[in-house]
mmCIF file of C-alpha atoms and ligand atoms in Angstrom:
data_model
loop_
_atom_site.group_PDB
_atom_site.id
_atom_site.type_symbol
_atom_site.label_atom_id
_atom_site.label_comp_id
_atom_site.label_asym_id
_atom_site.label_seq_id
_atom_site.Cartn_x
_atom_site.Cartn_y
_atom_site.Cartn_z
ATOM 1 C CA UNK A 1 59.454 46.961 -6.812
ATOM 2 C CA UNK A 2 63.254 46.733 -6.055
ATOM 3 C CA UNK A 3 63.390 42.988 -6.412
ATOM 4 C CA UNK A 4 62.141 42.783 -9.978
ATOM 5 C CA UNK A 5 64.528 44.168 -12.897
ATOM 6 C CA UNK A 6 63.313 47.371 -13.653
ATOM 7 C CA UNK A 7 63.089 48.078 -17.718
ATOM 8 C CA UNK A 8 62.061 51.626 -17.467
ATOM 9 C CA UNK A 9 61.135 55.067 -15.966
ATOM 10 C CA UNK A 10 58.544 57.113 -17.042
ATOM 11 C CA UNK A 11 57.134 60.236 -15.636
ATOM 12 C CA UNK A 12 54.162 58.484 -13.730
ATOM 13 C CA UNK A 13 54.813 54.933 -13.877
ATOM 14 C CA UNK A 14 57.849 52.218 -13.933
ATOM 15 C CA UNK A 15 57.748 49.001 -15.581
ATOM 16 C CA UNK A 16 59.125 45.675 -14.302
ATOM 17 C CA UNK A 17 60.236 42.839 -15.843
ATOM 18 C CA UNK A 18 57.221 40.844 -15.079
ATOM 19 C CA UNK A 19 57.270 37.094 -14.063
ATOM 20 C CA UNK A 20 56.191 35.063 -17.195
ATOM 21 C CA UNK A 21 58.119 35.302 -20.729
ATOM 22 C CA UNK A 22 55.915 38.787 -22.724
ATOM 23 C CA UNK A 23 54.851 40.224 -19.137
ATOM 24 C CA UNK A 24 55.145 43.264 -17.656
ATOM 25 C CA UNK A 25 54.515 45.078 -14.276
ATOM 26 C CA UNK A 26 53.129 48.200 -14.978
ATOM 27 C CA UNK A 27 53.526 50.322 -11.106
ATOM 28 C CA UNK A 28 51.162 53.616 -10.707
ATOM 29 C CA UNK A 29 53.180 56.071 -9.080
ATOM 30 C CA UNK A 30 51.858 59.021 -7.613
ATOM 31 C CA UNK A 31 53.757 61.569 -9.882
ATOM 32 C CA UNK A 32 52.478 64.239 -11.326
ATOM 33 C CA UNK A 33 53.699 65.938 -14.233
ATOM 34 C CA UNK A 34 52.605 69.127 -17.035
ATOM 35 C CA UNK A 35 54.649 70.427 -19.646
ATOM 36 C CA UNK A 36 57.673 68.047 -20.229
ATOM 37 C CA UNK A 37 58.350 68.024 -16.293
ATOM 38 C CA UNK A 38 58.298 71.951 -15.773
ATOM 39 C CA UNK A 39 55.903 71.029 -13.399
ATOM 40 C CA UNK A 40 55.672 68.545 -10.785
ATOM 41 C CA UNK A 41 54.148 67.292 -7.523
ATOM 42 C CA UNK A 42 53.764 64.471 -5.910
ATOM 43 C CA UNK A 43 49.844 63.588 -4.996
ATOM 44 C CA UNK A 44 49.569 60.797 -2.725
ATOM 45 C CA UNK A 45 46.849 58.413 -3.521
ATOM 46 C CA UNK A 46 46.832 59.492 -7.685
ATOM 47 C CA UNK A 47 48.842 56.009 -8.456
ATOM 48 C CA UNK A 48 46.021 53.434 -6.934
ATOM 49 C CA UNK A 49 43.491 55.687 -8.253
ATOM 50 C CA UNK A 50 44.751 55.696 -12.206
ATOM 51 C CA UNK A 51 46.008 51.815 -11.367
ATOM 52 C CA UNK A 52 42.198 51.637 -10.441
ATOM 53 C CA UNK A 53 40.773 53.372 -13.596
ATOM 54 C CA UNK A 54 42.731 52.305 -16.268
ATOM 55 C CA UNK A 55 41.961 48.350 -15.121
ATOM 56 C CA UNK A 56 37.948 49.329 -15.336
ATOM 57 C CA UNK A 57 39.036 51.006 -18.625
ATOM 58 C CA UNK A 58 41.198 48.621 -20.045
ATOM 59 C CA UNK A 59 38.754 45.644 -19.247
ATOM 60 C CA UNK A 60 35.750 47.650 -20.998
ATOM 61 C CA UNK A 61 37.416 48.193 -23.852
ATOM 62 C CA UNK A 62 38.416 44.164 -24.410
ATOM 63 C CA UNK A 63 35.117 43.396 -23.941
ATOM 64 C CA UNK A 64 34.309 45.213 -27.112
ATOM 65 C CA UNK A 65 36.373 43.352 -28.622
ATOM 66 C CA UNK A 66 39.405 45.721 -28.981
ATOM 67 C CA UNK A 67 43.104 43.914 -28.107
ATOM 68 C CA UNK A 68 44.605 45.183 -25.009
ATOM 69 C CA UNK A 69 47.867 44.706 -23.383
ATOM 70 C CA UNK A 70 46.549 44.773 -20.111
ATOM 71 C CA UNK A 71 46.133 41.206 -18.079
ATOM 72 C CA UNK A 72 45.097 41.756 -14.659
ATOM 73 C CA UNK A 73 45.665 43.994 -11.721
ATOM 74 C CA UNK A 74 48.309 42.725 -9.481
ATOM 75 C CA UNK A 75 47.805 45.447 -6.290
ATOM 76 C CA UNK A 76 46.820 48.243 -5.755
ATOM 77 C CA UNK A 77 49.772 50.087 -7.797
ATOM 78 C CA UNK A 78 50.507 47.362 -10.098
ATOM 79 C CA UNK A 79 49.082 45.230 -13.039
ATOM 80 C CA UNK A 80 50.372 42.882 -15.378
ATOM 81 C CA UNK A 81 50.570 44.098 -18.392
ATOM 82 C CA UNK A 82 51.522 42.038 -22.036
ATOM 83 C CA UNK A 83 54.989 42.781 -23.152
ATOM 84 C CA UNK A 84 55.001 44.888 -26.578
ATOM 85 C CA UNK A 85 56.816 47.324 -28.904
ATOM 86 C CA UNK A 86 55.324 50.674 -28.036
ATOM 87 C CA UNK A 87 54.628 52.123 -31.232
ATOM 88 C CA UNK A 88 56.204 56.178 -30.995
ATOM 89 C CA UNK A 89 52.563 57.768 -31.372
ATOM 90 C CA UNK A 90 50.465 59.823 -29.200
ATOM 91 C CA UNK A 91 47.336 58.973 -30.421
ATOM 92 C CA UNK A 92 44.094 62.220 -29.431
ATOM 93 C CA UNK A 93 40.810 61.819 -29.934
ATOM 94 C CA UNK A 94 39.191 65.007 -29.152
ATOM 95 C CA UNK A 95 35.061 65.670 -29.110
ATOM 96 C CA UNK A 96 35.420 69.112 -28.005
ATOM 97 C CA UNK A 97 37.757 71.593 -28.497
ATOM 98 C CA UNK A 98 39.994 72.144 -25.768
ATOM 99 C CA UNK A 99 43.259 72.378 -24.413
ATOM 100 C CA UNK A 100 46.172 72.663 -27.226
ATOM 101 C CA UNK A 101 43.594 72.611 -30.114
ATOM 102 C CA UNK A 102 41.778 75.595 -28.591
ATOM 103 C CA UNK A 103 45.514 77.010 -28.664
ATOM 104 C CA UNK A 104 46.316 76.488 -31.591
ATOM 105 C CA UNK A 105 43.387 77.037 -33.833
ATOM 106 C CA UNK A 106 41.962 79.693 -31.607
ATOM 107 C CA UNK A 107 38.777 77.716 -30.713
ATOM 108 C CA UNK A 108 36.898 78.817 -27.521
ATOM 109 C CA UNK A 109 37.811 75.602 -25.259
ATOM 110 C CA UNK A 110 34.571 73.668 -24.898
ATOM 111 C CA UNK A 111 33.088 74.135 -28.716
ATOM 112 C CA UNK A 112 31.760 71.085 -29.859
ATOM 113 C CA UNK A 113 32.938 69.417 -32.897
ATOM 114 C CA UNK A 114 31.059 68.178 -35.262
ATOM 115 C CA UNK A 115 32.721 65.186 -35.990
ATOM 116 C CA UNK A 116 35.534 63.529 -33.395
ATOM 117 C CA UNK A 117 38.791 64.374 -34.806
ATOM 118 C CA UNK A 118 42.240 61.819 -34.567
ATOM 119 C CA UNK A 119 45.554 63.596 -34.303
ATOM 120 C CA UNK A 120 49.063 61.939 -33.709
ATOM 121 C CA UNK A 121 51.752 63.274 -32.053
ATOM 122 C CA UNK A 122 55.236 62.039 -32.131
ATOM 123 C CA UNK A 123 56.323 60.822 -28.837
ATOM 124 C CA UNK A 124 59.020 62.353 -27.694
ATOM 125 C CA UNK A 125 59.452 64.705 -24.972
ATOM 126 C CA UNK A 126 62.762 66.799 -26.228
ATOM 127 C CA UNK A 127 60.199 68.150 -29.043
ATOM 128 C CA UNK A 128 57.162 68.431 -26.905
ATOM 129 C CA UNK A 129 55.320 65.863 -28.536
ATOM 130 C CA UNK A 130 54.731 67.541 -31.641
ATOM 131 C CA UNK A 131 51.453 66.795 -33.873
ATOM 132 C CA UNK A 132 52.457 65.580 -36.957
ATOM 133 C CA UNK A 133 50.718 64.591 -39.973
ATOM 134 C CA UNK A 134 50.556 60.599 -41.335
ATOM 135 C CA UNK A 135 52.539 61.501 -44.290
ATOM 136 C CA UNK A 136 55.506 62.066 -41.384
ATOM 137 C CA UNK A 137 54.348 58.504 -39.877
ATOM 138 C CA UNK A 138 55.011 56.689 -43.527
ATOM 139 C CA UNK A 139 57.874 58.808 -44.595
ATOM 140 C CA UNK A 140 59.999 57.910 -40.859
ATOM 141 C CA UNK A 141 58.544 54.446 -40.495
ATOM 142 C CA UNK A 142 57.743 55.321 -37.084
ATOM 143 C CA UNK A 143 54.037 53.368 -38.065
ATOM 144 C CA UNK A 144 52.723 51.856 -41.473
ATOM 145 C CA UNK A 145 49.661 52.838 -43.405
ATOM 146 C CA UNK A 146 47.951 49.491 -41.781
ATOM 147 C CA UNK A 147 48.884 50.348 -38.689
ATOM 148 C CA UNK A 148 47.899 54.071 -38.924
ATOM 149 C CA UNK A 149 44.404 52.636 -40.765
ATOM 150 C CA UNK A 150 44.219 50.036 -37.085
ATOM 151 C CA UNK A 151 44.884 52.799 -34.826
ATOM 152 C CA UNK A 152 42.589 55.073 -36.305
ATOM 153 C CA UNK A 153 39.216 52.853 -35.927
ATOM 154 C CA UNK A 154 40.820 51.438 -33.042
ATOM 155 C CA UNK A 155 40.966 54.922 -31.134
ATOM 156 C CA UNK A 156 37.280 56.213 -32.721
ATOM 157 C CA UNK A 157 35.505 53.162 -31.198
ATOM 158 C CA UNK A 158 36.497 53.522 -28.196
ATOM 159 C CA UNK A 159 35.777 57.255 -27.839
ATOM 160 C CA UNK A 160 32.098 55.907 -28.672
ATOM 161 C CA UNK A 161 32.303 53.212 -26.080
ATOM 162 C CA UNK A 162 34.224 55.614 -23.676
ATOM 163 C CA UNK A 163 31.839 58.491 -24.098
ATOM 164 C CA UNK A 164 28.818 56.148 -23.718
ATOM 165 C CA UNK A 165 30.376 54.896 -19.957
ATOM 166 C CA UNK A 166 31.256 58.284 -19.000
ATOM 167 C CA UNK A 167 28.028 59.723 -20.253
ATOM 168 C CA UNK A 168 25.800 57.255 -18.095
ATOM 169 C CA UNK A 169 27.610 58.644 -14.738
ATOM 170 C CA UNK A 170 27.326 62.354 -16.015
ATOM 171 C CA UNK A 171 31.124 62.973 -17.196
ATOM 172 C CA UNK A 172 31.153 64.737 -20.916
ATOM 173 C CA UNK A 173 34.549 62.666 -22.573
ATOM 174 C CA UNK A 174 35.982 66.359 -24.311
ATOM 175 C CA UNK A 175 39.517 64.578 -25.362
ATOM 176 C CA UNK A 176 42.117 61.518 -24.169
ATOM 177 C CA UNK A 177 45.070 60.194 -25.577
ATOM 178 C CA UNK A 178 46.118 56.634 -25.917
ATOM 179 C CA UNK A 179 49.553 54.757 -27.103
ATOM 180 C CA UNK A 180 49.987 51.407 -29.397
ATOM 181 C CA UNK A 181 51.518 48.363 -29.072
ATOM 182 C CA UNK A 182 53.017 45.625 -31.428
ATOM 183 C CA UNK A 183 52.596 42.648 -30.238
ATOM 184 C CA UNK A 184 54.275 39.631 -31.400
ATOM 185 C CA UNK A 185 52.705 36.040 -30.734
ATOM 186 C CA UNK A 186 55.070 33.711 -32.682
ATOM 187 C CA UNK A 187 54.975 34.794 -36.011
ATOM 188 C CA UNK A 188 51.694 36.864 -35.831
ATOM 189 C CA UNK A 189 52.081 40.530 -35.147
ATOM 190 C CA UNK A 190 49.096 42.880 -33.912
ATOM 191 C CA UNK A 191 48.274 46.438 -32.421
ATOM 192 C CA UNK A 192 47.328 46.687 -29.174
ATOM 193 C CA UNK A 193 46.042 49.135 -27.251
ATOM 194 C CA UNK A 194 48.747 49.988 -24.369
ATOM 195 C CA UNK A 195 49.990 52.361 -21.845
ATOM 196 C CA UNK A 196 46.680 53.601 -19.664
ATOM 197 C CA UNK A 197 43.466 55.385 -19.774
ATOM 198 C CA UNK A 198 42.911 57.343 -16.667
ATOM 199 C CA UNK A 199 42.166 60.967 -15.562
ATOM 200 C CA UNK A 200 46.042 61.972 -16.521
ATOM 201 C CA UNK A 201 45.347 60.727 -19.977
ATOM 202 C CA UNK A 202 41.337 61.838 -20.730
ATOM 203 C CA UNK A 203 39.502 65.662 -20.238
ATOM 204 C CA UNK A 204 36.771 64.501 -18.019
ATOM 205 C CA UNK A 205 33.822 67.355 -17.356
ATOM 206 C CA UNK A 206 31.003 67.032 -15.072
ATOM 207 C CA UNK A 207 28.055 66.865 -17.942
ATOM 208 C CA UNK A 208 25.986 69.606 -15.797
ATOM 209 C CA UNK A 209 28.462 72.078 -14.034
ATOM 210 C CA UNK A 210 31.589 71.672 -16.544
ATOM 211 C CA UNK A 211 33.477 71.078 -13.672
ATOM 212 C CA UNK A 212 37.148 69.626 -14.522
ATOM 213 C CA UNK A 213 37.838 66.495 -13.069
ATOM 214 C CA UNK A 214 41.139 65.269 -14.799
ATOM 215 C CA UNK A 215 44.907 66.450 -14.857
ATOM 216 C CA UNK A 216 44.133 70.258 -15.985
ATOM 217 C CA UNK A 217 43.409 70.790 -12.266
ATOM 218 C CA UNK A 218 47.092 69.882 -12.228
ATOM 219 C CA UNK A 219 48.185 71.911 -15.090
ATOM 220 C CA UNK A 220 45.609 74.875 -14.418
ATOM 221 C CA UNK A 221 46.067 74.976 -10.249
ATOM 222 C CA UNK A 222 42.537 74.442 -9.546
ATOM 223 C CA UNK A 223 43.349 72.161 -6.517
ATOM 224 C CA UNK A 224 41.615 69.037 -5.282
ATOM 225 C CA UNK A 225 43.394 66.754 -7.611
ATOM 226 C CA UNK A 226 43.247 63.003 -6.494
ATOM 227 C CA UNK A 227 39.635 64.370 -4.931
ATOM 228 C CA UNK A 228 38.474 64.445 -8.468
ATOM 229 C CA UNK A 229 40.018 61.763 -9.829
ATOM 230 C CA UNK A 230 38.448 59.686 -6.830
ATOM 231 C CA UNK A 231 35.230 61.324 -8.175
ATOM 232 C CA UNK A 232 35.691 59.785 -11.222
ATOM 233 C CA UNK A 233 36.132 56.210 -9.830
ATOM 234 C CA UNK A 234 33.403 56.533 -7.754
ATOM 235 C CA UNK A 235 30.816 57.375 -10.436
ATOM 236 C CA UNK A 236 32.199 54.320 -12.049
ATOM 237 C CA UNK A 237 31.138 52.316 -9.172
ATOM 238 C CA UNK A 238 34.992 51.390 -8.902
ATOM 239 C CA UNK A 239 36.135 52.430 -5.903
ATOM 240 C CA UNK A 240 34.082 53.413 -2.161
ATOM 241 C CA UNK A 241 37.082 54.475 -0.376
ATOM 242 C CA UNK A 242 38.195 58.121 0.379
ATOM 243 C CA UNK A 243 41.146 59.635 -1.075
ATOM 244 C CA UNK A 244 42.018 59.426 2.745
ATOM 245 C CA UNK A 245 42.001 55.758 2.629
ATOM 246 C CA UNK A 246 44.319 55.224 0.106
ATOM 247 C CA UNK A 247 47.839 53.856 1.413
ATOM 248 C CA UNK A 248 50.417 55.549 -0.278
ATOM 249 C CA UNK A 249 52.960 52.592 0.378
ATOM 250 C CA UNK A 250 54.125 50.210 -2.385
ATOM 251 C CA UNK A 251 53.025 46.957 -0.815
ATOM 252 C CA UNK A 252 50.062 47.611 -0.092
ATOM 253 C CA UNK A 253 47.434 44.297 -1.818
ATOM 254 C CA UNK A 254 43.907 45.245 -2.587
HETATM 255 P P1 TMP B 1 46.446 68.618 -25.538
HETATM 256 O O1 TMP B 1 44.851 69.655 -25.583
HETATM 257 O O2 TMP B 1 47.336 69.376 -24.528
HETATM 258 O O3 TMP B 1 47.095 67.975 -26.555
HETATM 259 O O4 TMP B 1 45.773 66.923 -24.732
HETATM 260 C C1 TMP B 1 44.790 66.227 -25.366
HETATM 261 C C2 TMP B 1 44.717 65.369 -24.458
HETATM 262 O O5 TMP B 1 46.025 64.104 -24.288
HETATM 263 C C3 TMP B 1 44.251 65.536 -23.482
HETATM 264 O O6 TMP B 1 43.016 64.377 -22.843
HETATM 265 C C4 TMP B 1 45.341 65.625 -22.340
HETATM 266 C C5 TMP B 1 45.989 64.065 -22.777
HETATM 267 N N1 TMP B 1 47.549 63.851 -22.844
HETATM 268 C C6 TMP B 1 48.364 63.279 -22.547
HETATM 269 O O7 TMP B 1 47.937 62.358 -22.084
HETATM 270 N N2 TMP B 1 49.704 63.198 -22.348
HETATM 271 C C7 TMP B 1 50.318 64.567 -22.726
HETATM 272 O O8 TMP B 1 51.708 64.608 -22.771
HETATM 273 C C8 TMP B 1 49.505 65.137 -23.205
HETATM 274 C C9 TMP B 1 50.125 66.557 -23.499
HETATM 275 C C10 TMP B 1 48.114 65.292 -23.514
HETATM 276 N N1 LIG B 2 52.747 64.553 -19.483
HETATM 277 C C1 LIG B 2 53.453 65.661 -19.930
HETATM 278 C C2 LIG B 2 54.115 66.020 -19.029
HETATM 279 O O1 LIG B 2 54.914 65.025 -18.179
HETATM 280 C C3 LIG B 2 52.164 66.957 -19.981
HETATM 281 C C4 LIG B 2 50.934 66.881 -20.071
HETATM 282 O O2 LIG B 2 50.206 66.045 -19.519
HETATM 283 O O3 LIG B 2 50.538 67.382 -20.091
HETATM 284 O O4 LIG B 2 54.811 67.068 -18.957
#
């Protein structure tokens, strides 16, 4: 909101200074982009859905003992999060070949992987978030070996938790992307889960029909994008309302 000081505007979110030191307000926009901004659209209600879905997922992940930046949801489009220094990496975990893995390695989309695969990409839009090796991360000091170990083990635990959570509502977790941050608390520094987990950052397929319920509907022009996100929210028991009932205005409160 305009009365707050904006810290950063990303493609799908805006960060504002929070009400207390060490906090940030994370605002979920309706904007959707793909292929590094080549494709752009406003999907009415997407921000509201991602705010709610990400809240639900972050709370669940917190309950299994993984530290996250999430503090509380403030309203339909905003959540209060802990301030942290984002580690400039996108950590991807895959259970089934799809997307860039299928393209790069020539593996048919939908092929189950014999074990979850964790990949690191450099968070750099200009370079198109290139896939990198752990050696690049340590050579260029993007993260320490300890942080790499922590990110891999947390990502695999998140994957186990989310696979079960989604399977319980008839959804296959194909892959997802997470980001981590360094949280400073006096002398202590720890690695925490940051950003969001939503259908923007996961591939979610219906278990029975393989119907896509995620941002690939936008990337691949499949239509009914927010309807699919609302379906995910409904299945998780988060939102009962239909997407048309979601107010687009910023001041809306829950
Ligand atoms: P990919 O197959 O295109 O590399 O995507 C892997 C996962 O990461 C998929 O669930 C979508 C997610 N993702 C993001 O959240 N942000 C991005 O910029 C990209 C390219 C993928
Ligand atoms: N988030 C990326 C972009 O905005 C790509 C994607 O999600 O496919 O271009």
